[in-house]
mmCIF file of C-alpha atoms in Angstrom:
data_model
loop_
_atom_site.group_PDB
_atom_site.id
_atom_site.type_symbol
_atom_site.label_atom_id
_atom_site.label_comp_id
_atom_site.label_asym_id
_atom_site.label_seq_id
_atom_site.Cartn_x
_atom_site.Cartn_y
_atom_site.Cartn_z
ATOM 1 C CA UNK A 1 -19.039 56.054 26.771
ATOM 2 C CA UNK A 2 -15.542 55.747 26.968
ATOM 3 C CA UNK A 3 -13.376 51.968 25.392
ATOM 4 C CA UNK A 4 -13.094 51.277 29.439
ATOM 5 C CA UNK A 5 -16.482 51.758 30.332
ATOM 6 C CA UNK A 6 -18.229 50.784 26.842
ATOM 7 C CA UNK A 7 -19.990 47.211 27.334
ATOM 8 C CA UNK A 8 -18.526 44.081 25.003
ATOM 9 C CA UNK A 9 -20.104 43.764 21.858
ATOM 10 C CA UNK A 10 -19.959 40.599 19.499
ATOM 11 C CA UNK A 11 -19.960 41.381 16.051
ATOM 12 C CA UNK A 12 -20.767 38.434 13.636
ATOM 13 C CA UNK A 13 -20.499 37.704 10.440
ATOM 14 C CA UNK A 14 -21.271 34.337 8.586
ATOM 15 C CA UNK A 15 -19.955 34.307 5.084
ATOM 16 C CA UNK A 16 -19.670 31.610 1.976
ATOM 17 C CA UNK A 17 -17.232 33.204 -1.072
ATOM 18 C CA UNK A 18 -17.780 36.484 0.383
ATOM 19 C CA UNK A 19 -14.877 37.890 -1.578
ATOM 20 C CA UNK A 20 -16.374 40.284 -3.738
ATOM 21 C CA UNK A 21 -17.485 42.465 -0.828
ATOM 22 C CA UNK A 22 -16.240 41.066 2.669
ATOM 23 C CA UNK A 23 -13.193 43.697 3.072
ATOM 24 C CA UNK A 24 -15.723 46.388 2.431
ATOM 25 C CA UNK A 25 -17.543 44.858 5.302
ATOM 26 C CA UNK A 26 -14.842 44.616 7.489
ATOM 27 C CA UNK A 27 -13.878 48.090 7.287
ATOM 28 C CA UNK A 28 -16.652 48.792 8.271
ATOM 29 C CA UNK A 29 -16.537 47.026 11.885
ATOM 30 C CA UNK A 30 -13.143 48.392 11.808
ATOM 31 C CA UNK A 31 -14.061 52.368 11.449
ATOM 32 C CA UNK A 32 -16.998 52.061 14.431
ATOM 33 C CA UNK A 33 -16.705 54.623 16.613
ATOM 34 C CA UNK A 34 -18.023 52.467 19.649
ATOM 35 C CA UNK A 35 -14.342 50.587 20.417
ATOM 36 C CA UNK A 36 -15.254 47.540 22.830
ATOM 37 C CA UNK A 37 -15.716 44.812 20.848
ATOM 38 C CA UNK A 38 -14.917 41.603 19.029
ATOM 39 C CA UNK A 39 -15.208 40.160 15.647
ATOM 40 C CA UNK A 40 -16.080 36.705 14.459
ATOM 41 C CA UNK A 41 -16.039 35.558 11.033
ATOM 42 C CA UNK A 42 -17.105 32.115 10.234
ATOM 43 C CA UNK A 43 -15.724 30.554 7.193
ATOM 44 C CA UNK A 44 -18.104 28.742 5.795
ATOM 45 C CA UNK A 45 -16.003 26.574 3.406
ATOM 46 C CA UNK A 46 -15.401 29.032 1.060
ATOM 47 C CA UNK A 47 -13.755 28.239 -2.227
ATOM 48 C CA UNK A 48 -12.640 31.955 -3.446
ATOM 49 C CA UNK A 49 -9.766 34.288 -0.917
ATOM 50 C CA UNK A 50 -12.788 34.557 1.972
ATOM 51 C CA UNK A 51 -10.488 32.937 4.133
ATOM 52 C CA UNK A 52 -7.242 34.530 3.263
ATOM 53 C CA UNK A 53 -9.121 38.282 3.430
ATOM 54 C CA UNK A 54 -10.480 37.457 6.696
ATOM 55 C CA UNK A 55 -7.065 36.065 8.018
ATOM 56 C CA UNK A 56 -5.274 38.783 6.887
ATOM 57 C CA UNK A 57 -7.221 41.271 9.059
ATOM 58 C CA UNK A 58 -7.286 38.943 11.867
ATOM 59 C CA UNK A 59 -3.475 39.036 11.906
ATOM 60 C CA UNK A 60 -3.323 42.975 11.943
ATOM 61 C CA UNK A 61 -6.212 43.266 14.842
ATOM 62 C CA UNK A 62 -6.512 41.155 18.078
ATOM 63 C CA UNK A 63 -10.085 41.770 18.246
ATOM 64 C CA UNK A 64 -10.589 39.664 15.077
ATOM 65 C CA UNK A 65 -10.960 36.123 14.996
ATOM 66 C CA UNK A 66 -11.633 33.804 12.376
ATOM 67 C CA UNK A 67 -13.170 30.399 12.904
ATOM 68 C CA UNK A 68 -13.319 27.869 9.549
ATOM 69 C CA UNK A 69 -15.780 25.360 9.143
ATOM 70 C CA UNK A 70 -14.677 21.739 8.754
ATOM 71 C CA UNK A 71 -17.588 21.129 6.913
ATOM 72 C CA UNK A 72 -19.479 22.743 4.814
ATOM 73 C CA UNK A 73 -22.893 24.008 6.194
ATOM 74 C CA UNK A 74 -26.065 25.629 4.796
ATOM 75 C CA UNK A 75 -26.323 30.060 5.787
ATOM 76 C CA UNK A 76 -29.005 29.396 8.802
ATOM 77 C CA UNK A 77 -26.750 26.691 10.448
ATOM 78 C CA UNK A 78 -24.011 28.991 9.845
ATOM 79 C CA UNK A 79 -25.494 31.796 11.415
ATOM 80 C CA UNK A 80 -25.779 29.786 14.880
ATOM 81 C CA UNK A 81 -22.303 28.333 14.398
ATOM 82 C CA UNK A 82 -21.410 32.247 14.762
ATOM 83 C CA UNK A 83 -23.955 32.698 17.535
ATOM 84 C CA UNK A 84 -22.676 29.998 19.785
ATOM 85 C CA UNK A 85 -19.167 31.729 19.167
ATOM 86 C CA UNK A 86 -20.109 34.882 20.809
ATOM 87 C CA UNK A 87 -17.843 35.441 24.212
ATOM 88 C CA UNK A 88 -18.944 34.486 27.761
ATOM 89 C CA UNK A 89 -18.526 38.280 28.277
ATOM 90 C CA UNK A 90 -20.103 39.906 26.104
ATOM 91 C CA UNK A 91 -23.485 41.875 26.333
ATOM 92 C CA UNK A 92 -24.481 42.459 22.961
ATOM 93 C CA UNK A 93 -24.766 40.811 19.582
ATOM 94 C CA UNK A 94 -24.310 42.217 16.297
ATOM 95 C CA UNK A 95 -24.552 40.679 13.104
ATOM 96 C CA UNK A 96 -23.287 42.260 9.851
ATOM 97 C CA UNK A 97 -23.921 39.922 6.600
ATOM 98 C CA UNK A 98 -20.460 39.735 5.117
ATOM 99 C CA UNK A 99 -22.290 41.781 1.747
ATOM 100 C CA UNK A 100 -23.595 44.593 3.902
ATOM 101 C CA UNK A 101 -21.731 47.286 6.083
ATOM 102 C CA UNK A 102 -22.224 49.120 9.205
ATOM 103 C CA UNK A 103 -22.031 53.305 9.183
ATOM 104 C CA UNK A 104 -20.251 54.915 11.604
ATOM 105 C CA UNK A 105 -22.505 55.222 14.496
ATOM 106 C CA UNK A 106 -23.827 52.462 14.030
ATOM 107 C CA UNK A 107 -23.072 49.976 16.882
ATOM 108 C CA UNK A 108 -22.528 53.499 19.593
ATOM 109 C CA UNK A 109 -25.888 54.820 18.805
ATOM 110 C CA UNK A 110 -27.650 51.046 18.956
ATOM 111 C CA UNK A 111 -25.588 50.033 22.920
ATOM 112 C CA UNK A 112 -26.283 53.541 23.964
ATOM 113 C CA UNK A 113 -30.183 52.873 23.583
ATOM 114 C CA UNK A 114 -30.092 49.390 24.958
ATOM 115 C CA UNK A 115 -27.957 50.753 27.785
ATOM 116 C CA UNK A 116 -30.294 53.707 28.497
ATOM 117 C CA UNK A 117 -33.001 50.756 28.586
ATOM 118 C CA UNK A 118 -32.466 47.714 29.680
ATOM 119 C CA UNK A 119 -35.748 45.950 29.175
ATOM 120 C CA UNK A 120 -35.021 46.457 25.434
ATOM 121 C CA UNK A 121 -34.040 43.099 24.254
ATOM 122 C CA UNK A 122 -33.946 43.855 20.461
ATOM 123 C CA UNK A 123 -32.750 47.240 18.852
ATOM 124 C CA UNK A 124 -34.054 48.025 15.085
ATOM 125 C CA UNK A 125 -32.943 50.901 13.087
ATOM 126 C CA UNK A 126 -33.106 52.279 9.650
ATOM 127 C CA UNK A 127 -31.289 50.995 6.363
ATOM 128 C CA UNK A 128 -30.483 51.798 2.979
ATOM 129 C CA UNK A 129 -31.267 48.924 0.777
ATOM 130 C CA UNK A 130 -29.654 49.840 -2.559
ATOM 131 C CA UNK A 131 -30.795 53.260 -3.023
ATOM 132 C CA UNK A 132 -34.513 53.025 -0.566
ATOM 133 C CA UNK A 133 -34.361 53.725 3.049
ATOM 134 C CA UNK A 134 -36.273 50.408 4.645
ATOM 135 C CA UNK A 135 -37.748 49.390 7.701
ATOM 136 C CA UNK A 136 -39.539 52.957 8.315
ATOM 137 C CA UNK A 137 -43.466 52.658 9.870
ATOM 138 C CA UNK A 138 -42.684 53.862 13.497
ATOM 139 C CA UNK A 139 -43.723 57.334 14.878
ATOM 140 C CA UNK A 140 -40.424 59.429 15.215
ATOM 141 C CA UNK A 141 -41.359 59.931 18.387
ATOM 142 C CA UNK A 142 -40.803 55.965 19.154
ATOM 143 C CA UNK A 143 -37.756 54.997 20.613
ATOM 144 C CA UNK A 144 -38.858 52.338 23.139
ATOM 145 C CA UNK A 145 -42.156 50.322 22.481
ATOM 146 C CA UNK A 146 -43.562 47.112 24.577
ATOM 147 C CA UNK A 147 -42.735 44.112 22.916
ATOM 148 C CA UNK A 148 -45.695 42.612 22.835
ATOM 149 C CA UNK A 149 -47.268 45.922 21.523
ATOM 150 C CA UNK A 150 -45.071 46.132 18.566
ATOM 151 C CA UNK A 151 -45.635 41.952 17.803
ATOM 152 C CA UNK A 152 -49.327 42.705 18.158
ATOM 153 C CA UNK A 153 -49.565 45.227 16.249
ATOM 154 C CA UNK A 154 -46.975 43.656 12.964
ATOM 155 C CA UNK A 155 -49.562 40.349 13.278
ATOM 156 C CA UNK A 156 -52.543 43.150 13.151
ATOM 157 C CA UNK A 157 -51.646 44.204 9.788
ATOM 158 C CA UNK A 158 -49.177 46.865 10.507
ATOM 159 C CA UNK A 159 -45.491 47.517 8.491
ATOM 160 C CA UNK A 160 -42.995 45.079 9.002
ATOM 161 C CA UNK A 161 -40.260 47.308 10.588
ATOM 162 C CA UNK A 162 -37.857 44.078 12.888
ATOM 163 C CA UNK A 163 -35.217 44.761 9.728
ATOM 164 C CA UNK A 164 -33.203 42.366 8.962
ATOM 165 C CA UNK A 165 -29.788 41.341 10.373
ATOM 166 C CA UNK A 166 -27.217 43.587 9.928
ATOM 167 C CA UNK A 167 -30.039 46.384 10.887
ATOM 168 C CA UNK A 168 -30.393 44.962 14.427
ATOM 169 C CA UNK A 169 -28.508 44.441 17.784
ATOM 170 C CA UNK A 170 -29.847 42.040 20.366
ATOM 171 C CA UNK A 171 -28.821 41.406 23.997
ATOM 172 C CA UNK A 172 -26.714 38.617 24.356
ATOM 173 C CA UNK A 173 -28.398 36.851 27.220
ATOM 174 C CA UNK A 174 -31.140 36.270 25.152
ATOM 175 C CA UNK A 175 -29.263 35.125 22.483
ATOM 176 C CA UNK A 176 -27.641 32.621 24.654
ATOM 177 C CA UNK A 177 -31.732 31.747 25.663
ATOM 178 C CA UNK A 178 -31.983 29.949 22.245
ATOM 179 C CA UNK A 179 -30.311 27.492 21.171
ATOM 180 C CA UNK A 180 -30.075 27.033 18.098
ATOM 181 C CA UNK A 181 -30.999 31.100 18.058
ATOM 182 C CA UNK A 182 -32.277 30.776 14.645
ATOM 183 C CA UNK A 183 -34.579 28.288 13.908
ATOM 184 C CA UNK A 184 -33.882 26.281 11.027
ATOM 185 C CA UNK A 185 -36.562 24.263 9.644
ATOM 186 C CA UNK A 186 -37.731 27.846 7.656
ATOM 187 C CA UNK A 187 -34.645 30.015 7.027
ATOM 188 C CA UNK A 188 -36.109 32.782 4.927
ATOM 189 C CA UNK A 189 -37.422 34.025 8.150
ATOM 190 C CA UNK A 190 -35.727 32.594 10.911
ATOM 191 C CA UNK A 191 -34.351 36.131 12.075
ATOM 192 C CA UNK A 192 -38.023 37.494 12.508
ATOM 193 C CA UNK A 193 -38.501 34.096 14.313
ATOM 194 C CA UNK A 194 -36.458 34.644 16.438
ATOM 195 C CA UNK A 195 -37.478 38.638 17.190
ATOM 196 C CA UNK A 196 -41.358 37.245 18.145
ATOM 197 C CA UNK A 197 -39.682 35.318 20.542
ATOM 198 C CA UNK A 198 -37.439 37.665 21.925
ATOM 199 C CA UNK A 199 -40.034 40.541 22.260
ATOM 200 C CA UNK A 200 -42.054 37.687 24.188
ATOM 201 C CA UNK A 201 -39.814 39.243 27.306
ATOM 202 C CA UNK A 202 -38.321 41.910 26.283
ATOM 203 C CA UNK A 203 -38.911 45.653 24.771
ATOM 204 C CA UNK A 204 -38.262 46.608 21.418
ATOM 205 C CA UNK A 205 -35.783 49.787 20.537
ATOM 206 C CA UNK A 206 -35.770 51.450 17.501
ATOM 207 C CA UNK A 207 -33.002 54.400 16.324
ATOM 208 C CA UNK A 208 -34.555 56.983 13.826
ATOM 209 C CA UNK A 209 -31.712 57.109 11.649
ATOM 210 C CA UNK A 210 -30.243 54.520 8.543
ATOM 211 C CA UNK A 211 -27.511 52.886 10.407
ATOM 212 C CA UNK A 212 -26.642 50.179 8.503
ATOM 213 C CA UNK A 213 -26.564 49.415 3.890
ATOM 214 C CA UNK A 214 -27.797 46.197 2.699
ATOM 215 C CA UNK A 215 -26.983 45.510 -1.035
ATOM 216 C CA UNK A 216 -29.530 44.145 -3.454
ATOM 217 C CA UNK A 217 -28.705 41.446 -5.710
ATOM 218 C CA UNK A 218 -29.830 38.465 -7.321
ATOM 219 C CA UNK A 219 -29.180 35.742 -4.603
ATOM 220 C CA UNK A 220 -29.878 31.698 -5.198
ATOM 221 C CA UNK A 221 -32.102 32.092 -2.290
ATOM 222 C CA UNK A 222 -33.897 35.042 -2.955
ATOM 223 C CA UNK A 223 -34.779 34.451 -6.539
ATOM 224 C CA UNK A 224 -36.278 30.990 -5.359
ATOM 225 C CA UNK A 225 -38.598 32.946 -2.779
ATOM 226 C CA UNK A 226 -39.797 35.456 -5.330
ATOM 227 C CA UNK A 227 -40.368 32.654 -8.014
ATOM 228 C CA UNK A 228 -42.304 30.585 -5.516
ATOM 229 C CA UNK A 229 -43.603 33.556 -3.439
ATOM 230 C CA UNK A 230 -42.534 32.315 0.091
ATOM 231 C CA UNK A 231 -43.336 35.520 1.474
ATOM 232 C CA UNK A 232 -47.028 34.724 1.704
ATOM 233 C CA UNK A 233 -46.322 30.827 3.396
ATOM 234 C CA UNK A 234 -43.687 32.574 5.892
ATOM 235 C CA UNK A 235 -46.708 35.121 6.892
ATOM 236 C CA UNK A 236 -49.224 32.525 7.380
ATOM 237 C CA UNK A 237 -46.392 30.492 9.372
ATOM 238 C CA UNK A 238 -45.605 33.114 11.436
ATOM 239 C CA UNK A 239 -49.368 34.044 12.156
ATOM 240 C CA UNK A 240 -49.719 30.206 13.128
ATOM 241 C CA UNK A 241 -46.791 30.194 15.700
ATOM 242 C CA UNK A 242 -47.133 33.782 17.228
ATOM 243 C CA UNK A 243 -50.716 34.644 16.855
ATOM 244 C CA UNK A 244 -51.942 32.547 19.501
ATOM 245 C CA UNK A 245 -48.996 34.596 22.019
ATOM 246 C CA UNK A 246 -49.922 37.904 21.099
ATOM 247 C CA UNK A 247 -53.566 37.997 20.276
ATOM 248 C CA UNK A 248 -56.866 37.629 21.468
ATOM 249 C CA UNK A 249 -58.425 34.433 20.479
ATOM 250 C CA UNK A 250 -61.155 36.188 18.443
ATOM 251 C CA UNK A 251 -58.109 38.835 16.577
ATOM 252 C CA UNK A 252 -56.228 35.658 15.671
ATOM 253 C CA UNK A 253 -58.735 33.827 14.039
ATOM 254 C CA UNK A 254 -59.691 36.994 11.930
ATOM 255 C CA UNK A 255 -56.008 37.644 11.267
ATOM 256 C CA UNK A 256 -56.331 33.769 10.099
ATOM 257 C CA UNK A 257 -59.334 34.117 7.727
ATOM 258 C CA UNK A 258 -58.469 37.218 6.054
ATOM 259 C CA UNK A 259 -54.946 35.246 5.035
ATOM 260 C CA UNK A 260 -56.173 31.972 4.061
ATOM 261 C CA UNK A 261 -58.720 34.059 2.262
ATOM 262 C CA UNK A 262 -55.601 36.052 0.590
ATOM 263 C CA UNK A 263 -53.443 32.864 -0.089
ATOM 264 C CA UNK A 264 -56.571 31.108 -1.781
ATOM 265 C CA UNK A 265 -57.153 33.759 -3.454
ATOM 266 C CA UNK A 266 -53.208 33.633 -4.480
ATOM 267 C CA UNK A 267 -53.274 29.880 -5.017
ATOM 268 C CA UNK A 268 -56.306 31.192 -7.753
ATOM 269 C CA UNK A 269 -54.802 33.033 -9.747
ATOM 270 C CA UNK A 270 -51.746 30.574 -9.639
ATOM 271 C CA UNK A 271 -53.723 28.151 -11.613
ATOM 272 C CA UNK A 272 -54.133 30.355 -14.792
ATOM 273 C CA UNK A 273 -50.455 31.672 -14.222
ATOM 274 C CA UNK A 274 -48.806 28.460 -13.486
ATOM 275 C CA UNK A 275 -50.891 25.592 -13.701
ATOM 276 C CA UNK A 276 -47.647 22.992 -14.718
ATOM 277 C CA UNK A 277 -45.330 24.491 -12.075
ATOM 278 C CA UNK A 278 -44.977 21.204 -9.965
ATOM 279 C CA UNK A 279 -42.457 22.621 -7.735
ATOM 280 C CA UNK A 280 -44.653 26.093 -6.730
ATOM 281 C CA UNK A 281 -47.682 23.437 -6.465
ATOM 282 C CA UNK A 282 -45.974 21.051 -4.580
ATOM 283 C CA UNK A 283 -44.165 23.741 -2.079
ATOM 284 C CA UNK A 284 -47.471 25.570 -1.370
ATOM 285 C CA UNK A 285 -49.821 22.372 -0.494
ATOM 286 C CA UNK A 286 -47.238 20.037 1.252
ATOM 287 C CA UNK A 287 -46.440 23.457 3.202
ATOM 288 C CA UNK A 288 -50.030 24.435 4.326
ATOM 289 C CA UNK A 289 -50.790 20.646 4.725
ATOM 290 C CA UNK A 290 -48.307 20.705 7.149
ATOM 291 C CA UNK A 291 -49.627 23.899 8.884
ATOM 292 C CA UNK A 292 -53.302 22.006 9.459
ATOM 293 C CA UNK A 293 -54.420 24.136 7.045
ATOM 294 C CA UNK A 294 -54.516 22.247 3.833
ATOM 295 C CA UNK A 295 -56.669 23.528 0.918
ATOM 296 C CA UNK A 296 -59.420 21.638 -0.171
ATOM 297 C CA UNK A 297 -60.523 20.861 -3.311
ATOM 298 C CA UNK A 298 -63.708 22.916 -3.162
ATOM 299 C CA UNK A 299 -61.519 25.872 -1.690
ATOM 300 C CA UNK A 300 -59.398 25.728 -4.336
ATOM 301 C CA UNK A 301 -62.515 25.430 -6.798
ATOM 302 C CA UNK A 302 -63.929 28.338 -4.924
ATOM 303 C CA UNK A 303 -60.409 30.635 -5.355
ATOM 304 C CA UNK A 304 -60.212 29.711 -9.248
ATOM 305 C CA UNK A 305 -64.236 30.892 -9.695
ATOM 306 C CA UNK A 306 -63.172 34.390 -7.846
ATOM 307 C CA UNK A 307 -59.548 34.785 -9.887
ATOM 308 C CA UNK A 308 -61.152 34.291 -13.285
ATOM 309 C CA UNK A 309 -64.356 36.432 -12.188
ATOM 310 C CA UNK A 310 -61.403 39.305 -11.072
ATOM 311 C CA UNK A 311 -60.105 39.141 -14.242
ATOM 312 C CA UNK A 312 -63.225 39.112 -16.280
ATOM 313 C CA UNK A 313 -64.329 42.116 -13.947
ATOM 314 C CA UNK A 314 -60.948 44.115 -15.048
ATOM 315 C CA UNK A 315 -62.918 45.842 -17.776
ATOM 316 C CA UNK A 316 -66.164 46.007 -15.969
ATOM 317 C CA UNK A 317 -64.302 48.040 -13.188
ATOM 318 C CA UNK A 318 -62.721 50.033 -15.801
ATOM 319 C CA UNK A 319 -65.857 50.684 -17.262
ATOM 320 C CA UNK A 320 -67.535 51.643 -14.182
ATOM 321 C CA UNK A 321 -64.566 54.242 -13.419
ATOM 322 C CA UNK A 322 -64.937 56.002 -16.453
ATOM 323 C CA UNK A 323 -69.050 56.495 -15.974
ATOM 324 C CA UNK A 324 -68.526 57.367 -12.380
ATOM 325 C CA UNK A 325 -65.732 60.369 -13.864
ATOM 326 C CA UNK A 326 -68.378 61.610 -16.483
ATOM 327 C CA UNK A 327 -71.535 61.603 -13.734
ATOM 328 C CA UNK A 328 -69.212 63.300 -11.564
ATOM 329 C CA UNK A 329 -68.101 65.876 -14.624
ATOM 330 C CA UNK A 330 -71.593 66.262 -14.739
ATOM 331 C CA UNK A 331 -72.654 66.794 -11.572
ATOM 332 C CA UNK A 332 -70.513 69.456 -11.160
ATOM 333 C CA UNK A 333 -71.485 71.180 -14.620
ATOM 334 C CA UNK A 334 -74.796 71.285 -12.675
ATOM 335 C CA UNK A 335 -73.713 73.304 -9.867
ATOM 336 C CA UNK A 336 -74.803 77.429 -9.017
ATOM 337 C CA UNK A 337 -71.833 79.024 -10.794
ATOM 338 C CA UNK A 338 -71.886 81.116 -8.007
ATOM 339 C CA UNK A 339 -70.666 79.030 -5.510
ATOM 340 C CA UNK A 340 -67.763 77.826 -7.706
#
């Protein structure tokens, strides 16, 4: 497509002290090949030269604009400051975390998709995380898949492959459907939120090929998800809100044992591994309490019998291994040596 007949694409990006990395980022936008489209940075506040980088590039480009918070806000609010930014005109939304960057091809290769289809509300592609390409589990083959096909089939069981962010494109209708478009009462997951509920009307794309690099480091938020596992509260959340749209009544409550099974199980072993950590205790009850799933005391009881069996059946299993290796050694000593 040519700049004159290339649809408008928003291109976000919500940043707090994003010095260290934030004119990498914008370079990025900057050296798209697709041409038609504008840039909003929201200013969170900062307290390092966030604002002055992003002003400074906003001065040399027209397309740029910079919009500073009065106040300072947490990242998910942030986010849907930016999203309620977007222009009246626009068609697509891009967001690009102000650590990450965009290849080349990026935005061109995600529009000309979305333009080649337009039931496909939400476009994923590839990414290099550090040095690991993520977000892979889709046949090659797979360009365009039914929305509620690919839901179904991530509450199933199968690979999580929505990305994250910077790795997706959405239409901007939809985007202007929600409001606020991420939901905020559970941020660590509020973008795959908001994909279920897309793909509710809408097709999901996916490009073959790593279109966008999302660093790794040690983030406040992140290292309090992996120290209180999150991950396996968001799941169950998730499966609560969406399971009910997207599967049959007898696949969701399977889906629902086999993961209150697996978090009990979890919960377990947390009470030989943590038993003083108030704050992982207190996060995990209050949370499934307030799911209408709250453990009970004989559940728990129940998980802590099976976690200190597991362990005590480490060297059992072990055991068992090494006699099933010799029979098998064995067994084959005892074959015709003519048939070997």
């Amino acid at each position: 497509m040519s700049g004159s007949a290339q649809p408008l694409v928003s291109v976000l990006t919500p940043v707090y002290n994003g010095e260290k990395y934030l004119v990498e980022c914008i370079e990025s936008v900057l050296g798209q090949t697709f041409e038609n489209w504008e840039y909003l940075i929201v200013n969170n506040c900062s307290t390092d030269s966030t604002r002055e980088i992003a002003e400074k590039y906003a001065s040399r480009d027209p397309r740029i604009r910079v919009h500073n918070n009065e106040v300072f806000v947490k990242a998910i609010p942030n986010h849907n400051i930016a999203f309620r930014l977007i222009s009246p005109d626009c068609k697509y939304v891009k967001v690009v975390h102000a650590d990450d960057w965009l290849y080349p091809e990026c935005i061109a290769r995600m529009v000309a998709l979305a333009e080649a289809h337009p039931s496909v509300g939400v476009v994923g592609s590839y990414s290099l995380e550090g040095d690991h390409v993520v977000w892979d589990g889709l046949p090659y083959s797979s360009a365009v898949v039914s929305g509620r096909d690919i839901c179904r089939w991530y509450l199933r069981g199968g690979p999580y492959i929505f990305g994250s962010p910077t790795s997706v494109l959405y239409r901007a209708d939809l985007v202007r459907s929600r409001d606020p478009f991420y939901r905020e009462q559970y941020p660590l997951w509020a973008d795959l939120d908001a994909c279920l509920d897309l793909l509710r009307e809408s097709d999901f794309g996916f490009i073959h090929q790593v279109l966008s690099y999302t660093r790794r480091h040690d983030e406040a938020a992140s290292s309090v998800a992996r120290r209180l596992n999150t991950y396996i509260f968001g799941q169950l959340e998730i499966l609560k809100r969406y399971g009910p749209v997207y599967l049959e009544p007898s696949e969701y409550q399977e889906r629902l044992r086999i993961h209150l099974r697996e978090y009990h199980r979890f919960l377990g072993q947390g009470l030989f591994k943590r038993p003083g950590d108030r704050e992982f205790w207190r996060y995990h009850t209050a949370g499934l309490r307030e799911l209408g799933v709250p453990i009970t005391r004989a559940a728990l009881v129940r998980a802590t019998i099976g976690a200190a069996l597991e362990v005590v059946g480490y060297p059992l299993r072990a055991v068992r291994k090494v006699l099933a290796g010799s029979k098998g050694t064995s067994l084959r000593g005892l074959q015709n040596p003519m048939t070997r």
